[in-house]
PDB file of C-alpha atoms in Angstrom:
ATOM      1  CA  MET A1112     -14.113  14.439  -3.107  1.00 85.00           C
ATOM      2  CA  GLU A1113     -13.011  12.918   0.173  1.00 90.00           C
ATOM      3  CA  VAL A1114      -9.496  13.442   1.508  1.00 93.00           C
ATOM      4  CA  ILE A1115      -7.977  10.959   3.937  1.00 94.00           C
ATOM      5  CA  VAL A1116      -4.494  11.831   5.194  1.00 94.00           C
ATOM      6  CA  GLY A1117      -2.154   8.895   5.605  1.00 94.00           C
ATOM      7  CA  GLY A1118       1.306   8.667   7.102  1.00 94.00           C
ATOM      8  CA  HIS A1119       4.680   8.647   5.387  1.00 91.00           C
ATOM      9  CA  PRO A1120       7.241   7.115   5.722  1.00 89.00           C
ATOM     10  CA  LEU A1121       5.410   5.281   8.514  1.00 93.00           C
ATOM     11  CA  PRO A1122       1.793   4.293   7.889  1.00 95.00           C
ATOM     12  CA  ASN A1123      -0.815   5.524  10.359  1.00 96.00           C
ATOM     13  CA  GLU A1124      -4.530   5.088  11.063  1.00 97.00           C
ATOM     14  CA  GLY A1125      -5.273   7.353   8.101  1.00 96.00           C
ATOM     15  CA  SER A1126      -3.303   5.033   5.815  1.00 96.00           C
ATOM     16  CA  ILE A1127      -5.430   2.089   6.930  1.00 97.00           C
ATOM     17  CA  ARG A1128      -8.686   4.079   6.795  1.00 97.00           C
ATOM     18  CA  GLY A1129      -7.915   5.273   3.267  1.00 96.00           C
ATOM     19  CA  THR A1130      -7.068   1.747   2.158  1.00 96.00           C
ATOM     20  CA  GLU A1131     -10.321   0.397   3.610  1.00 97.00           C
ATOM     21  CA  LYS A1132     -12.236   3.107   1.710  1.00 96.00           C
ATOM     22  CA  ILE A1133     -10.510   2.075  -1.533  1.00 95.00           C
ATOM     23  CA  LEU A1134     -11.279  -1.593  -0.891  1.00 97.00           C
ATOM     24  CA  ASP A1135     -14.943  -0.759  -0.247  1.00 97.00           C
ATOM     25  CA  LEU A1136     -15.109   1.094  -3.566  1.00 95.00           C
ATOM     26  CA  LEU A1137     -13.404  -1.779  -5.392  1.00 96.00           C
ATOM     27  CA  GLY A1138     -15.794  -4.266  -3.829  1.00 96.00           C
ATOM     28  CA  ASN A1139     -18.702  -2.412  -5.439  1.00 97.00           C
ATOM     29  CA  CYS A1140     -17.222  -2.710  -8.937  1.00 97.00           C
ATOM     30  CA  SER A1141     -18.420  -5.304 -11.437  1.00 97.00           C
ATOM     31  CA  GLU A1142     -16.625  -7.130 -14.217  1.00 96.00           C
ATOM     32  CA  ASN A1143     -17.914  -4.367 -16.529  1.00 97.00           C
ATOM     33  CA  ASP A1144     -15.942  -1.703 -14.658  1.00 97.00           C
ATOM     34  CA  CYS A1145     -12.405  -0.525 -15.339  1.00 97.00           C
ATOM     35  CA  VAL A1146     -10.290   0.809 -12.481  1.00 96.00           C
ATOM     36  CA  ILE A1147      -7.138   2.834 -13.087  1.00 95.00           C
ATOM     37  CA  VAL A1148      -4.686   2.619 -10.204  1.00 91.00           C
ATOM     38  CA  LEU A1149      -1.867   5.147  -9.872  1.00 89.00           C
ATOM     39  CA  ILE A1150       1.048   3.824  -7.852  1.00 86.00           C
ATOM     40  CA  SER A1151       3.539   6.566  -7.044  1.00 84.00           C
ATOM     41  CA  GLY A1152       6.141   7.596  -4.505  1.00 79.00           C
ATOM     42  CA  GLY A1153       4.814   7.212  -0.982  1.00 79.00           C
ATOM     43  CA  GLY A1154       2.210   4.679  -2.023  1.00 83.00           C
ATOM     44  CA  SER A1155       3.921   1.883  -0.129  1.00 82.00           C
ATOM     45  CA  SER A1156       3.253   3.698   3.146  1.00 87.00           C
ATOM     46  CA  LEU A1157      -0.059   5.370   2.307  1.00 91.00           C
ATOM     47  CA  PHE A1158      -1.775   2.229   0.960  1.00 92.00           C
ATOM     48  CA  CYS A1159      -1.752  -0.038   3.994  1.00 94.00           C
ATOM     49  CA  LYS A1160      -3.679  -3.125   5.096  1.00 96.00           C
ATOM     50  CA  PRO A1161      -1.210  -4.833   7.418  1.00 97.00           C
ATOM     51  CA  ARG A1162      -1.062  -8.492   8.450  1.00 97.00           C
ATOM     52  CA  VAL A1163       0.184  -7.367  11.898  1.00 97.00           C
ATOM     53  CA  SER A1164      -0.953  -4.630  14.278  1.00 97.00           C
ATOM     54  CA  LEU A1165      -0.341  -1.046  13.182  1.00 97.00           C
ATOM     55  CA  ASN A1166       1.847  -0.520  16.246  1.00 97.00           C
ATOM     56  CA  ASP A1167       4.050  -3.524  15.369  1.00 97.00           C
ATOM     57  CA  LEU A1168       4.218  -2.407  11.743  1.00 96.00           C
ATOM     58  CA  GLN A1169       5.291   1.121  12.716  1.00 96.00           C
ATOM     59  CA  LYS A1170       7.932  -0.194  15.130  1.00 97.00           C
ATOM     60  CA  THR A1171       9.302  -2.575  12.505  1.00 96.00           C
ATOM     61  CA  PHE A1172       9.522   0.050   9.756  1.00 94.00           C
ATOM     62  CA  ASP A1173      10.963   2.664  12.111  1.00 95.00           C
ATOM     63  CA  LEU A1174      13.680   0.238  13.213  1.00 96.00           C
ATOM     64  CA  LEU A1175      14.489  -0.684   9.615  1.00 95.00           C
ATOM     65  CA  LEU A1176      14.590   2.938   8.440  1.00 93.00           C
ATOM     66  CA  ARG A1177      16.846   4.003  11.327  1.00 95.00           C
ATOM     67  CA  ASN A1178      19.255   1.173  10.510  1.00 96.00           C
ATOM     68  CA  GLY A1179      19.832   1.985   6.845  1.00 93.00           C
ATOM     69  CA  VAL A1180      17.672  -0.573   5.060  1.00 94.00           C
ATOM     70  CA  SER A1181      17.468   0.194   1.333  1.00 89.00           C
ATOM     71  CA  ILE A1182      14.124   1.229  -0.152  1.00 82.00           C
ATOM     72  CA  GLU A1183      14.059  -1.991  -2.180  1.00 83.00           C
ATOM     73  CA  GLU A1184      14.499  -4.079   0.967  1.00 91.00           C
ATOM     74  CA  LEU A1185      11.927  -2.029   2.854  1.00 89.00           C
ATOM     75  CA  ASN A1186       9.359  -2.389   0.078  1.00 86.00           C
ATOM     76  CA  THR A1187       9.928  -6.159  -0.022  1.00 91.00           C
ATOM     77  CA  ILE A1188       9.183  -6.364   3.694  1.00 94.00           C
ATOM     78  CA  ARG A1189       6.167  -4.056   3.270  1.00 92.00           C
ATOM     79  CA  LYS A1190       4.810  -6.388   0.586  1.00 93.00           C
ATOM     80  CA  HIS A1191       5.075  -9.467   2.804  1.00 95.00           C
ATOM     81  CA  LEU A1192       3.386  -7.735   5.750  1.00 96.00           C
ATOM     82  CA  SER A1193       0.461  -6.543   3.621  1.00 96.00           C
ATOM     83  CA  PHE A1194      -2.875  -7.884   2.395  1.00 97.00           C
ATOM     84  CA  VAL A1195      -2.898  -5.513  -0.621  1.00 95.00           C
ATOM     85  CA  LYS A1196       0.636  -5.065  -1.965  1.00 92.00           C
ATOM     86  CA  GLY A1197       2.466  -7.207  -4.491  1.00 88.00           C
ATOM     87  CA  GLY A1198      -0.518  -7.858  -6.761  1.00 87.00           C
ATOM     88  CA  GLN A1199      -2.915  -8.811  -3.967  1.00 93.00           C
ATOM     89  CA  LEU A1200      -5.230  -5.863  -4.682  1.00 91.00           C
ATOM     90  CA  VAL A1201      -6.952  -7.730  -7.529  1.00 92.00           C
ATOM     91  CA  GLN A1202      -8.596 -10.159  -5.111  1.00 94.00           C
ATOM     92  CA  TYR A1203     -10.815  -7.348  -3.814  1.00 96.00           C
ATOM     93  CA  THR A1204     -12.643  -6.618  -7.059  1.00 96.00           C
ATOM     94  CA  LYS A1205     -14.188  -8.104 -10.179  1.00 96.00           C
ATOM     95  CA  ALA A1206     -13.201  -5.012 -12.197  1.00 97.00           C
ATOM     96  CA  VAL A1207     -10.443  -4.874 -14.772  1.00 96.00           C
ATOM     97  CA  ILE A1208      -7.487  -3.040 -13.224  1.00 94.00           C
ATOM     98  CA  PHE A1209      -4.896  -0.985 -15.095  1.00 93.00           C
ATOM     99  CA  SER A1210      -1.904   0.215 -13.086  1.00 90.00           C
ATOM    100  CA  LEU A1211       0.129   3.308 -13.851  1.00 91.00           C
ATOM    101  CA  ILE A1212       3.383   3.093 -11.913  1.00 85.00           C
ATOM    102  CA  LEU A1213       5.671   6.053 -11.242  1.00 84.00           C
ATOM    103  CA  SER A1214       8.808   5.361  -9.244  1.00 78.00           C
ATOM    104  CA  ASP A1215      10.498   8.021  -7.123  1.00 74.00           C
ATOM    105  CA  VAL A1216      13.618   5.843  -6.792  1.00 71.00           C
ATOM    106  CA  VAL A1217      16.286   6.520  -9.435  1.00 73.00           C
ATOM    107  CA  HIS A1218      16.980   3.440 -11.608  1.00 73.00           C
ATOM    108  CA  ASN A1219      14.354   1.476  -9.660  1.00 66.00           C
ATOM    109  CA  PRO A1220      13.212  -1.694 -11.406  1.00 64.00           C
ATOM    110  CA  VAL A1221       9.409  -1.704 -11.283  1.00 64.00           C
TER     111      VAL A1221
END
């Protein structure tokens, strides 16, 4: 087992390194493989392949968090600044993917 420590609530180098490791593993899967993905609280920060520099991403999220942005709004912005969120993960593999989603936000629509 390999442990890669990511950052929360702000992503860090570990978040990106862990995501790259996951993408490498997915890239080695075939259409005969089945991948089970657990999406849980903290996943939006820990699973990170940003479309902008990590520094810009951290500054943006820090500014938003300090100014009272809701978690729903923050996650929407995270999705648009990411290469892997919002259903984009499937483009990195030929495997069948099943997602198990656990929300840590009360009454959160998945």
